[in-house]
PDB file of C-alpha atoms and ligand atoms in Angstrom:
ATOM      1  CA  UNK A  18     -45.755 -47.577 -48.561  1.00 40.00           C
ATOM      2  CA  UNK A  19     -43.074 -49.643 -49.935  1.00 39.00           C
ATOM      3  CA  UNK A  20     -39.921 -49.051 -52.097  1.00 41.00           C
ATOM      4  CA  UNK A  21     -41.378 -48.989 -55.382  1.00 40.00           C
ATOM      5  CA  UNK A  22     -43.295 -46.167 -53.987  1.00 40.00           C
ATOM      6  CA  UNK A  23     -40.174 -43.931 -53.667  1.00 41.00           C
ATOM      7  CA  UNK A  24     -39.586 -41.370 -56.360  1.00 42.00           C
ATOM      8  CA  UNK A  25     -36.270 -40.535 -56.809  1.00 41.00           C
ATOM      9  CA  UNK A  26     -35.962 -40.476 -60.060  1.00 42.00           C
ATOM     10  CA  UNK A  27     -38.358 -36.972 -60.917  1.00 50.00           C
ATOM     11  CA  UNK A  28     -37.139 -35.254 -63.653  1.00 50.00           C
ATOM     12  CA  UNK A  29     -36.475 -31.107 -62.464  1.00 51.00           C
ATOM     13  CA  UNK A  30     -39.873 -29.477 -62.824  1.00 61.00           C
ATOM     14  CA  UNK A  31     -40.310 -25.931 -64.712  1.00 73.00           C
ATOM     15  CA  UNK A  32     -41.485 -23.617 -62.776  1.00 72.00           C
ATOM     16  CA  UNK A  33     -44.885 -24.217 -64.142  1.00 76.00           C
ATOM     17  CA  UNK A  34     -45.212 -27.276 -63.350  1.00 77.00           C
ATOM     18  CA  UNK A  35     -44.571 -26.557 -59.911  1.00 76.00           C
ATOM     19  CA  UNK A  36     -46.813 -23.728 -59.206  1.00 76.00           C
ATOM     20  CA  UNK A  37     -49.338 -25.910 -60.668  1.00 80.00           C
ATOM     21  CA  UNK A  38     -48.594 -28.801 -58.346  1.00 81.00           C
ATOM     22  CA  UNK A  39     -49.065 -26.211 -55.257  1.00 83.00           C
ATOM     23  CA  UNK A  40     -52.572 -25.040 -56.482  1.00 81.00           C
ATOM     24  CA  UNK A  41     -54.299 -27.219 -54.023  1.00 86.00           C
ATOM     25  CA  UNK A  42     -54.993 -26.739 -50.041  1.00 89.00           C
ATOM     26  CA  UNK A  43     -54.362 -29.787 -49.156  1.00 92.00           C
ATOM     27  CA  UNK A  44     -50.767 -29.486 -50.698  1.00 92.00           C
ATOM     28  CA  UNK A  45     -49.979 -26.637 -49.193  1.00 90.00           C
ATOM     29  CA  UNK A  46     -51.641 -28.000 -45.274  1.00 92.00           C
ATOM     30  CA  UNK A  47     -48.955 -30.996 -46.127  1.00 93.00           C
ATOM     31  CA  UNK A  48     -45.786 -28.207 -46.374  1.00 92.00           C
ATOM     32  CA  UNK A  49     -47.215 -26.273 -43.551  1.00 90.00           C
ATOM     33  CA  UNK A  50     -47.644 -29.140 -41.213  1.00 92.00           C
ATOM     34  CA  UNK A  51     -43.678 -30.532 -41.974  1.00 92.00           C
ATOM     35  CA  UNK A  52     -42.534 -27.177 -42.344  1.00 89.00           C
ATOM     36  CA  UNK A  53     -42.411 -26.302 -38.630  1.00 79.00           C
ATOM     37  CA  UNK A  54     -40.759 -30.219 -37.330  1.00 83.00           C
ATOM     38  CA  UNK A  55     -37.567 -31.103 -36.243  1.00 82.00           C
ATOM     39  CA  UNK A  56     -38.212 -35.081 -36.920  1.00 89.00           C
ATOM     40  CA  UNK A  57     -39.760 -36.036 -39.998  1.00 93.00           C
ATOM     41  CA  UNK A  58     -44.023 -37.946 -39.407  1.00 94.00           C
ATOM     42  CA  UNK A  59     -44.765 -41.166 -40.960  1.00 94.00           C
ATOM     43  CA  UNK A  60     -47.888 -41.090 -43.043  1.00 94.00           C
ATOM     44  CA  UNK A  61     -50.613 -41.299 -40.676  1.00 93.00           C
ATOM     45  CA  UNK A  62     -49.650 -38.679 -38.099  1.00 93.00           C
ATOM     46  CA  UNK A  63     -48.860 -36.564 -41.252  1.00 94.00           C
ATOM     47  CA  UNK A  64     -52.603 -37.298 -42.540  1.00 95.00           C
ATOM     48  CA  UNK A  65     -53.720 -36.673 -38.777  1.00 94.00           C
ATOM     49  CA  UNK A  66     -52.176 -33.662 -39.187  1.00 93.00           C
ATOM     50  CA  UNK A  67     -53.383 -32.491 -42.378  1.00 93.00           C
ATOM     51  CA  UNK A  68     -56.776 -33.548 -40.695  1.00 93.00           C
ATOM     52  CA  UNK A  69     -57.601 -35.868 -44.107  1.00 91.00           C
ATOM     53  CA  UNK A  70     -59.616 -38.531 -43.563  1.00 90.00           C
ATOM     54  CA  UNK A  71     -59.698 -40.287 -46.494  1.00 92.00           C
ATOM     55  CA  UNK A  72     -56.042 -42.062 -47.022  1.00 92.00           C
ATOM     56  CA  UNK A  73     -56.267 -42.438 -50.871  1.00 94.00           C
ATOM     57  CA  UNK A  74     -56.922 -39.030 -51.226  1.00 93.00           C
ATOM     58  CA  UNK A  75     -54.301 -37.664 -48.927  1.00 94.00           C
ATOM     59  CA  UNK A  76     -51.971 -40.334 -50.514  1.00 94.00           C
ATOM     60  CA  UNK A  77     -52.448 -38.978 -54.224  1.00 94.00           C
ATOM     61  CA  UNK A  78     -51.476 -35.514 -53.151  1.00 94.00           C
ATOM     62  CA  UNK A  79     -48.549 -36.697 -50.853  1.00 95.00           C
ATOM     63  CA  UNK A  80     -47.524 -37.995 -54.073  1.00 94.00           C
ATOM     64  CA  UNK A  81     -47.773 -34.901 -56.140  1.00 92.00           C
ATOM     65  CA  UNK A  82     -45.091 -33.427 -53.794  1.00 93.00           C
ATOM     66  CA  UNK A  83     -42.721 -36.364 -53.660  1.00 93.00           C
ATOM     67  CA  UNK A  84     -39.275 -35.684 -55.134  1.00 90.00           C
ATOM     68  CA  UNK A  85     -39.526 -32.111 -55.463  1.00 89.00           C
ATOM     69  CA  UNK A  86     -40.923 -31.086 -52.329  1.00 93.00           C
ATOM     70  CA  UNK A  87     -41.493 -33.809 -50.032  1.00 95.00           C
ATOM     71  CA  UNK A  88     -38.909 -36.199 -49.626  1.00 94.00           C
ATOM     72  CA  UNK A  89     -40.026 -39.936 -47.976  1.00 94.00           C
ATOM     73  CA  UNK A  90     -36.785 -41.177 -45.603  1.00 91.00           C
ATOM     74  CA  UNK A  91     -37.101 -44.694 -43.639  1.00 91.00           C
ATOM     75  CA  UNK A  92     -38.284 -42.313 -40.615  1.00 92.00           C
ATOM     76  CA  UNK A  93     -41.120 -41.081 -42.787  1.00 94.00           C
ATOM     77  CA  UNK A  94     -41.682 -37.357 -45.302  1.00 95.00           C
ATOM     78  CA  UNK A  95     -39.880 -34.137 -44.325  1.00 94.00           C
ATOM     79  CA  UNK A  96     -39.098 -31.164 -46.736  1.00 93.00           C
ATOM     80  CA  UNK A  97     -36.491 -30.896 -49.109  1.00 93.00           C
ATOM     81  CA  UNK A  98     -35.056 -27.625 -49.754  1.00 91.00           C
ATOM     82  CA  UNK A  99     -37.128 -26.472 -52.171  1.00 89.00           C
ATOM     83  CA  UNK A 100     -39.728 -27.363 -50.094  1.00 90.00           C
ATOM     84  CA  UNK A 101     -38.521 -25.086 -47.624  1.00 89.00           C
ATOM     85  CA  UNK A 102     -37.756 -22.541 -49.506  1.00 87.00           C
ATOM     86  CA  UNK A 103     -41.191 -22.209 -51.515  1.00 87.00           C
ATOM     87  CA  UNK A 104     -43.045 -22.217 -48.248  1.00 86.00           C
ATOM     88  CA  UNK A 105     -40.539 -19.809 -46.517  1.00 85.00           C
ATOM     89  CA  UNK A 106     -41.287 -17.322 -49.793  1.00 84.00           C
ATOM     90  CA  UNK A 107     -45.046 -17.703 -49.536  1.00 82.00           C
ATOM     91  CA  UNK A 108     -44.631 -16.893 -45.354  1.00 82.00           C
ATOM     92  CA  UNK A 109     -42.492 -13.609 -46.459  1.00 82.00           C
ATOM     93  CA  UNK A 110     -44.622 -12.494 -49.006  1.00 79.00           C
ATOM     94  CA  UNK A 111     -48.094 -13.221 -46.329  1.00 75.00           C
ATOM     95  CA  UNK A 112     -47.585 -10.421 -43.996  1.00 73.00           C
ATOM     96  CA  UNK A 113     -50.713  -8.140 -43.373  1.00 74.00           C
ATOM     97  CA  UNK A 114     -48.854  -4.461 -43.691  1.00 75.00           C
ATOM     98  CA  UNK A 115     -47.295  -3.578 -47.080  1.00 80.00           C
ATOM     99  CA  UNK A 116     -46.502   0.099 -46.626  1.00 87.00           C
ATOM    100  CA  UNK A 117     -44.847   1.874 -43.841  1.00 90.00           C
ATOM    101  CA  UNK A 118     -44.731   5.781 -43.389  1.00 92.00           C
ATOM    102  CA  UNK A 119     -41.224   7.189 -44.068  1.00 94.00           C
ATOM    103  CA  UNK A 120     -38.984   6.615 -41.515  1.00 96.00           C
ATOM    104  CA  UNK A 121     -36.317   9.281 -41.057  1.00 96.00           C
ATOM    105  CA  UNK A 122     -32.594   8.799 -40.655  1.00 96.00           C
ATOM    106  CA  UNK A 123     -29.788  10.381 -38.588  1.00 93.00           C
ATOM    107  CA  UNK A 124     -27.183  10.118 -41.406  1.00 94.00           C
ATOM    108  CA  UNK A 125     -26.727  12.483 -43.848  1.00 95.00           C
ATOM    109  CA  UNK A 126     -26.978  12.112 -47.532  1.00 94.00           C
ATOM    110  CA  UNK A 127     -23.709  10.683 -48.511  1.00 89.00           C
ATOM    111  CA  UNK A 128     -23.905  12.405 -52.015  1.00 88.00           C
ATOM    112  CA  UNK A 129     -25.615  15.805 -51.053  1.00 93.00           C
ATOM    113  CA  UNK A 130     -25.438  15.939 -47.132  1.00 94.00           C
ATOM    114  CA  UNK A 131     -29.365  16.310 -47.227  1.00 96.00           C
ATOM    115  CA  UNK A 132     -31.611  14.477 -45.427  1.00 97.00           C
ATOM    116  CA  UNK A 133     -31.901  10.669 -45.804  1.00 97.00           C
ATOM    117  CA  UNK A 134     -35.730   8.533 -45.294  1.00 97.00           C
ATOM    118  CA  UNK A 135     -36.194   5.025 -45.430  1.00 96.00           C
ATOM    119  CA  UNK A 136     -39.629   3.758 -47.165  1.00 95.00           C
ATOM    120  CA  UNK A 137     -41.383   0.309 -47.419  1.00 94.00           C
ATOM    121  CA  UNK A 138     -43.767   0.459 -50.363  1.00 89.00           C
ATOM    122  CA  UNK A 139     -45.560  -2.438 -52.144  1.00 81.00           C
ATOM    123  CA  UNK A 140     -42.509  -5.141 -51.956  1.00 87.00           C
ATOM    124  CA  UNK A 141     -39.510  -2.457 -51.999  1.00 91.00           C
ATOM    125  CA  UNK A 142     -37.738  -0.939 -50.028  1.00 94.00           C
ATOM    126  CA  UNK A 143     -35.568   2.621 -50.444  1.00 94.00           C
ATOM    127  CA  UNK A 144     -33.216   4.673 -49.122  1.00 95.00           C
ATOM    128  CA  UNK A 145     -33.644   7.385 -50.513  1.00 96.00           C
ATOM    129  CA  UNK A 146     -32.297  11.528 -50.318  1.00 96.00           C
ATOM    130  CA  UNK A 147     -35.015  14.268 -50.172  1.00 95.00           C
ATOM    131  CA  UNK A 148     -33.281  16.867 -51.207  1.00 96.00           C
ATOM    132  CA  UNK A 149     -31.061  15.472 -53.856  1.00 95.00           C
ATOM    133  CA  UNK A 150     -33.863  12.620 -54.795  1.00 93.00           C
ATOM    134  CA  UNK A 151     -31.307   9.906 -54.980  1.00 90.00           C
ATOM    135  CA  UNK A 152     -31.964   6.525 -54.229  1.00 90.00           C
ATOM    136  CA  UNK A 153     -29.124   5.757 -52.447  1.00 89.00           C
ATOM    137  CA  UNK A 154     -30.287   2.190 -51.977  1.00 90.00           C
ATOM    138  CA  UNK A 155     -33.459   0.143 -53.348  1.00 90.00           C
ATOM    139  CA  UNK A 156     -34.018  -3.525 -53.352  1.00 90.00           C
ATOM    140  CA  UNK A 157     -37.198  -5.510 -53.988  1.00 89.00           C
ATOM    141  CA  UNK A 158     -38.225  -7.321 -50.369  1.00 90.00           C
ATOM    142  CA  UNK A 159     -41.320  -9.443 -50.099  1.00 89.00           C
ATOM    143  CA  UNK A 160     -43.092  -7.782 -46.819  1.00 89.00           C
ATOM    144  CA  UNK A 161     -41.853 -10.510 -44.120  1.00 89.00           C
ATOM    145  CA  UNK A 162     -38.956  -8.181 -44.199  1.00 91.00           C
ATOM    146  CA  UNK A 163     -41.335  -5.694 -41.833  1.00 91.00           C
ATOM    147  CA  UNK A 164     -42.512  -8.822 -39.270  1.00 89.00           C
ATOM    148  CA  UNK A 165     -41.539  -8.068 -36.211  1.00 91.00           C
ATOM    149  CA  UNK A 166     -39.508  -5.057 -36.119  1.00 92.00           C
ATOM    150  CA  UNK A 167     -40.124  -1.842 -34.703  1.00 93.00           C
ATOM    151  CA  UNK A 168     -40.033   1.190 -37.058  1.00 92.00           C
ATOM    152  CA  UNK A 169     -37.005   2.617 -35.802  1.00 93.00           C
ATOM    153  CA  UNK A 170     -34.950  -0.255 -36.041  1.00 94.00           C
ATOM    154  CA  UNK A 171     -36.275  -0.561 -39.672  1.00 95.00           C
ATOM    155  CA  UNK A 172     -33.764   1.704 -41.479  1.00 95.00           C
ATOM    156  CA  UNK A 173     -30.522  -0.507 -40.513  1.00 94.00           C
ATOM    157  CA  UNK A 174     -32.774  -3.552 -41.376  1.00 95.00           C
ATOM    158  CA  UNK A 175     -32.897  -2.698 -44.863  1.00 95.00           C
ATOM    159  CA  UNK A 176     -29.222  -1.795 -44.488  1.00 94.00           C
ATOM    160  CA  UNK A 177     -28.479  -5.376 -42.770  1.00 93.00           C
ATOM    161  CA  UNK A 178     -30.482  -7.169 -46.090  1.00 93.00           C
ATOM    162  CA  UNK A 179     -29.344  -5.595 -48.762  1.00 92.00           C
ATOM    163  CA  UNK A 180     -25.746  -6.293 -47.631  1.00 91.00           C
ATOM    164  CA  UNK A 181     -26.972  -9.354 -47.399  1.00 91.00           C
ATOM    165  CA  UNK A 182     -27.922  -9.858 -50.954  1.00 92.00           C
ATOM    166  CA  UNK A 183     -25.452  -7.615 -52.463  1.00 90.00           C
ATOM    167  CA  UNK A 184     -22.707  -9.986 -50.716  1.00 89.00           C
ATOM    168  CA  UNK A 185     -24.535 -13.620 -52.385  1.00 91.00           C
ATOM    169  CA  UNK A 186     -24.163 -11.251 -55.866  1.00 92.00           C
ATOM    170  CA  UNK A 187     -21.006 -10.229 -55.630  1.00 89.00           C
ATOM    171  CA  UNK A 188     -20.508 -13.809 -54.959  1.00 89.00           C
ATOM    172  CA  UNK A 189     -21.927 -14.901 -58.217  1.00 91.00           C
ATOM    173  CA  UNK A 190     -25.561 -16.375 -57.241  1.00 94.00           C
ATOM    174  CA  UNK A 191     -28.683 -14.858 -58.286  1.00 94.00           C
ATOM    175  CA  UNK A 192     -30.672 -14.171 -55.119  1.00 90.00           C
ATOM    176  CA  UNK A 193     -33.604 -15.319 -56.122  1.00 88.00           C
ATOM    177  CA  UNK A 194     -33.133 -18.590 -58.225  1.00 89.00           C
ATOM    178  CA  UNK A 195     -29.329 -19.394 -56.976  1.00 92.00           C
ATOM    179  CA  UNK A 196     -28.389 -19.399 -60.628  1.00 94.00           C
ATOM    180  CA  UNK A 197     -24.926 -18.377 -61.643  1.00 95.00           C
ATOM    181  CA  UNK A 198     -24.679 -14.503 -62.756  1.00 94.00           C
ATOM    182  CA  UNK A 199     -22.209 -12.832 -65.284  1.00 94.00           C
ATOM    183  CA  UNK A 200     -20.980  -9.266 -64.719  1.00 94.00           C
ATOM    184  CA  UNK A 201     -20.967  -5.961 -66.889  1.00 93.00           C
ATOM    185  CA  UNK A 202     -19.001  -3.541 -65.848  1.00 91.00           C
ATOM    186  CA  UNK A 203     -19.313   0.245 -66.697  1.00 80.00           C
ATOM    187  CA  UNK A 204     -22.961   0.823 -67.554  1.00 80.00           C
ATOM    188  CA  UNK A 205     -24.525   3.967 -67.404  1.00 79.00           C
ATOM    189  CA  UNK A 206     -27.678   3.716 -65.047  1.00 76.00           C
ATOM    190  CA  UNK A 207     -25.033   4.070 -61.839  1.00 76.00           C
ATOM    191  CA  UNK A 208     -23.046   6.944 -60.335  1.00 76.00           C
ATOM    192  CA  UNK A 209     -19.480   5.926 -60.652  1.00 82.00           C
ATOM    193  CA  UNK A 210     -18.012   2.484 -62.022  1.00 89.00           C
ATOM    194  CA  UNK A 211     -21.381   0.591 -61.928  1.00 91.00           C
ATOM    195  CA  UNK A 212     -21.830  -3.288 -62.707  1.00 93.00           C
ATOM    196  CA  UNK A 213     -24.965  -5.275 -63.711  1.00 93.00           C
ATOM    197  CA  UNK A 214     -24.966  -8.558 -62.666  1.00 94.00           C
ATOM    198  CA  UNK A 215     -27.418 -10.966 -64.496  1.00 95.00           C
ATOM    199  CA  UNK A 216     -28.527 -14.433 -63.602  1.00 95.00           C
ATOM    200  CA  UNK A 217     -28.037 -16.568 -66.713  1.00 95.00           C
ATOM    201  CA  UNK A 218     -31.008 -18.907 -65.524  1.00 91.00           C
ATOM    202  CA  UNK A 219     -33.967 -17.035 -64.644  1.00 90.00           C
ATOM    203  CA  UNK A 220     -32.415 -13.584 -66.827  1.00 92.00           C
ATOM    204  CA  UNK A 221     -33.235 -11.163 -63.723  1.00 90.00           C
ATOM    205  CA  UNK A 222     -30.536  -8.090 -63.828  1.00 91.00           C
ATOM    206  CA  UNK A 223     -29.623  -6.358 -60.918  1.00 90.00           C
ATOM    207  CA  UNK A 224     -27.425  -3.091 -61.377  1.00 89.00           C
ATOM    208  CA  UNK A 225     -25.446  -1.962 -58.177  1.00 89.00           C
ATOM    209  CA  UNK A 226     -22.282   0.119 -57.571  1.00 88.00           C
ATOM    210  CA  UNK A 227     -18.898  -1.905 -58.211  1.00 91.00           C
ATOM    211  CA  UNK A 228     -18.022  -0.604 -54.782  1.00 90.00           C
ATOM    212  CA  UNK A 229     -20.310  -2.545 -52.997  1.00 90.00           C
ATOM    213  CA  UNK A 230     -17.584  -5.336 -53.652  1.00 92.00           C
ATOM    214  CA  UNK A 231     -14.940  -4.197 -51.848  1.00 94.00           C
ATOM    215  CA  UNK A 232     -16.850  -5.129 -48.239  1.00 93.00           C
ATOM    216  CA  UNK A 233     -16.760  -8.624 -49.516  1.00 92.00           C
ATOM    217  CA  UNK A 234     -12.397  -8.682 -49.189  1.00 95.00           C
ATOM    218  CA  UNK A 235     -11.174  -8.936 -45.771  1.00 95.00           C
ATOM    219  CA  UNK A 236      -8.299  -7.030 -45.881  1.00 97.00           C
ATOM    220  CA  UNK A 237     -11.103  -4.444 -46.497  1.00 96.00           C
ATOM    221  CA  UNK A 238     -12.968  -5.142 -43.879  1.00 96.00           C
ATOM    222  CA  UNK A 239     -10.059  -4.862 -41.560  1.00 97.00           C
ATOM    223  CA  UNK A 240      -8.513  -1.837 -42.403  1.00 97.00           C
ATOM    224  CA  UNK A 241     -11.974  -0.275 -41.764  1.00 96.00           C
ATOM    225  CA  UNK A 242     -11.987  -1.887 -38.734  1.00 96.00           C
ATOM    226  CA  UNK A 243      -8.783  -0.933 -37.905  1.00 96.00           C
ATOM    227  CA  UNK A 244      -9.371   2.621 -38.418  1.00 95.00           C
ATOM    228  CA  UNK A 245     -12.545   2.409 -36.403  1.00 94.00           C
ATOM    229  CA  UNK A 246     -15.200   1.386 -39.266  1.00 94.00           C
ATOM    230  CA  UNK A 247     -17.412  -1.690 -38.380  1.00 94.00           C
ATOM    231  CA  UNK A 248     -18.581  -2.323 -41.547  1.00 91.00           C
ATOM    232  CA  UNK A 249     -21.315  -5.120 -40.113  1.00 88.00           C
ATOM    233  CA  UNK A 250     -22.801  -2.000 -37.947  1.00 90.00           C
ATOM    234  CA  UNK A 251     -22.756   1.180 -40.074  1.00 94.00           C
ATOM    235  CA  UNK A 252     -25.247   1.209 -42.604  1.00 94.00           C
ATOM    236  CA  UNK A 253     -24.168   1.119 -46.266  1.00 93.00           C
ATOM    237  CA  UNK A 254     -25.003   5.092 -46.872  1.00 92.00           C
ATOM    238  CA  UNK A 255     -22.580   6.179 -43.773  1.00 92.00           C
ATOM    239  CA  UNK A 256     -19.457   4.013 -44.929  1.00 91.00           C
ATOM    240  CA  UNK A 257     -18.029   6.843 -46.834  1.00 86.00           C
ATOM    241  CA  UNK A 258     -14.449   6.139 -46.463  1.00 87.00           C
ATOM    242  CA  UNK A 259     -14.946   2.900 -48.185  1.00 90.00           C
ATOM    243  CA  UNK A 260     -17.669   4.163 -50.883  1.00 88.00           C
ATOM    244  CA  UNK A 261     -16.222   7.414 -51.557  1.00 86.00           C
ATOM    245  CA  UNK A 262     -12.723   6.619 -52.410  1.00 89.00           C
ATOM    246  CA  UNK A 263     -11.023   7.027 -55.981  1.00 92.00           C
ATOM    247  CA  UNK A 264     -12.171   4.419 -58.542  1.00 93.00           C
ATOM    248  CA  UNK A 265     -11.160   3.800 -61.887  1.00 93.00           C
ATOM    249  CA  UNK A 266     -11.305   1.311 -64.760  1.00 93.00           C
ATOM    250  CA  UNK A 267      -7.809  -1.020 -65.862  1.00 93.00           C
ATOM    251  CA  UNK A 268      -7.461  -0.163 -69.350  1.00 88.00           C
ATOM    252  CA  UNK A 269      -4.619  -2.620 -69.842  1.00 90.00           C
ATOM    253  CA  UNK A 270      -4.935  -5.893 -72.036  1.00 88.00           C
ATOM    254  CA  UNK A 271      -2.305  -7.317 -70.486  1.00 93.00           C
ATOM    255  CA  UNK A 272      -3.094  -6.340 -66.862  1.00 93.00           C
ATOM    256  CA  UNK A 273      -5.592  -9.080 -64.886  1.00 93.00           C
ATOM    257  CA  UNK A 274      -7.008  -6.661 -62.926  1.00 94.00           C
ATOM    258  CA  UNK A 275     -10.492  -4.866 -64.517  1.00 93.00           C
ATOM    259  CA  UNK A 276     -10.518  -1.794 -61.701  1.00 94.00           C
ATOM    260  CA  UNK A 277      -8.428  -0.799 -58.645  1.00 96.00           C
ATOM    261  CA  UNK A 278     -10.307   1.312 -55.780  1.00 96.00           C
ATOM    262  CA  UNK A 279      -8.246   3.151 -53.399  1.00 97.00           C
ATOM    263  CA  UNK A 280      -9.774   4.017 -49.837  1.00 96.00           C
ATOM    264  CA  UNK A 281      -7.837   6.201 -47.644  1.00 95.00           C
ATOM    265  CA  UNK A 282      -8.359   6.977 -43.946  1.00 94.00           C
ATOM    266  CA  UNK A 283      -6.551   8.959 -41.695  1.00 92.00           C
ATOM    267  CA  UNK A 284      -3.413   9.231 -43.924  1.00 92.00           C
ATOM    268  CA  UNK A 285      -3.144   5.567 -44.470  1.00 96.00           C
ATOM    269  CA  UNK A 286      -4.666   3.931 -47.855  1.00 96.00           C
ATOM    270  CA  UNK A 287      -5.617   0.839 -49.371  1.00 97.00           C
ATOM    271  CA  UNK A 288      -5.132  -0.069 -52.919  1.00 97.00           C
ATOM    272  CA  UNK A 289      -7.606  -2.782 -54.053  1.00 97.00           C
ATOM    273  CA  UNK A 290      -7.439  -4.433 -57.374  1.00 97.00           C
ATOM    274  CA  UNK A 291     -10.353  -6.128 -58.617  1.00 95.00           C
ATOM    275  CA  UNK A 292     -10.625  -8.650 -61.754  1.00 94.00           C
ATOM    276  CA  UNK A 293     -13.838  -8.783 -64.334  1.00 92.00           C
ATOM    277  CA  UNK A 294     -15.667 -10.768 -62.051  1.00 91.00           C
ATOM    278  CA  UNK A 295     -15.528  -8.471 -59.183  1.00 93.00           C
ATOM    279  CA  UNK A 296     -13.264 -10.681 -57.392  1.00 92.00           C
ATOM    280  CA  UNK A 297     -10.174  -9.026 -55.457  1.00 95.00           C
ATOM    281  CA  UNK A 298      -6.595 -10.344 -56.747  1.00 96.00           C
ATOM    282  CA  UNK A 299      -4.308  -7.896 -55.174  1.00 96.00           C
ATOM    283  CA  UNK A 300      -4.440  -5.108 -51.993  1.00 97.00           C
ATOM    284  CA  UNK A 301      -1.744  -2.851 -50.892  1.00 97.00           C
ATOM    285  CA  UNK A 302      -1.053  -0.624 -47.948  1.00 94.00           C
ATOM    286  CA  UNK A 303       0.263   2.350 -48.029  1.00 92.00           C
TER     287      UNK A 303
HETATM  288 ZN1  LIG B 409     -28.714  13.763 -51.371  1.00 54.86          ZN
HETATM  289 ZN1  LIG B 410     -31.995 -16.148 -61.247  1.00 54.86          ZN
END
């Protein structure tokens, strides 16, 4: 394999063009077999691997994934990040159980006070009131999400990801292209101020609380801790002193801030002033 061999030059495939370029076993044996290395193979162990015998075969479909998926270094092919990542969806979207049976929660409702069940049903996941049939939270997660965690635990798992997420949105990155996302604020579908941020590549919309912002500013995140909130441990529906504080909407031209949240806790508060974009530009203790 010489230099001319190298293609570095690949224009970015659509989307169909890739899925189309992963339609093939052998494709997908080459990804699994450099998925799990530390060190990248040189051709032949990779073909040993692959367990191809014939070299001009396995050649023409190690060249399919050059560029976009394979990558060819001096020290041989490894995965690029999209190689990764394409492989890592199709390994949390391949696992066996899809459903789980409710699983019930110690917290209370934090809009009723009723009783609060986690379910796991065909690639989502809710939290979600009995009595007052809220969803307090609901997120799309391919079934990997379940692998190897026991039931109980399950409830702050889905409390642990969608953090997760909501955090890389609030941040500005779709979560499931990495395309940038523009915010509008105030739509109807949510209790409260709610946002819906939409990725401006791939056009998915995702509609969340504004609220959920405020555990992405530190000075947030340490007056909770302060007054004796750990706002990495407590799941999202039992953080009422940060969720259930007084909101409202900056109806000023002339002011940079879009909405201002005020949390209070044990006598003290925190004023938090947020611009269009979600992003805080001013706290205050008081
Ligand atoms: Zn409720
Ligand atoms: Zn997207």
């Amino acid at each position: 394999m010489g230099d001319s061999d190298r293609d570095t030059g690949r224009e970015p495939a659509s989307a169909e063009d890739a899925f189309s370029l992963l339609a093939d076993e052998t494709r997908l044996a080459i990804l699994r077999e450099l998925y799990a290395l530390d060190d990248p193979l040189t051709f032949s162990e990779l073909r040993e691997r692959v367990g191809m015998r014939d070299s001009g075969q396995f050649n023409y479909h190690l060249g399919k994934l050059k560029g976009q998926f394979v990558e060819q270094t001096e020290e041989g092919y490894e995965l690029t990040t999209s190689g990764f990542r394409v492989l890592g969806a199709v390994f949390a979207g391949t696992y066996e159980e899809r459903t789980i049976d409710p699983v019930p929660i110690d917290d209370p409702c934090p809009l009723c006070g009723g009783r609060l069940t986690a379910v796991y049903d065909r690639d989502h996941f809710e939290i979600v009131c009995e009595d007052c049939e809220t969803h307090v939270i609901a997120y799309p997660a391919p079934p990997g999400i379940l692998r190897g965690r026991d039931r109980e635990e399950l409830p702050a798992v889905f409390s642990r990801y969608a953090r997760h997420v909501l955090g890389q949105i609030t941040d500005g990155f779709c979560p499931f292209c990495l395309g940038p996302t523009e915010v509008e604020l105030d739509i109807p579908e949510v209790e409260g101020i709610g946002a819906n941020h939409q990725c401006q590549h791939c056009g998915l919309e995702m509609t969340m609380s504004t609220g959920i912002s405020l555990l992405q500013v530190p000075e947030v995140v340490a007056f909770a801790r302060e007054h004796g909130l750990d706002v990495q441990e407590t799941p999202l529906w039992a953080q009422d002193p940060i969720f259930g504080g007084d909101e409202r909407l900056v109806d000023d031209e002339s002011d940079p801030a879009a909405l201002e949240f005020v949390i209070t806790i044990d006598d003290e508060s925190l004023t938090i002033r947020l611009d269009d974009r979600l992003r805080a530009i001013e706290t205050t203790r008081s």
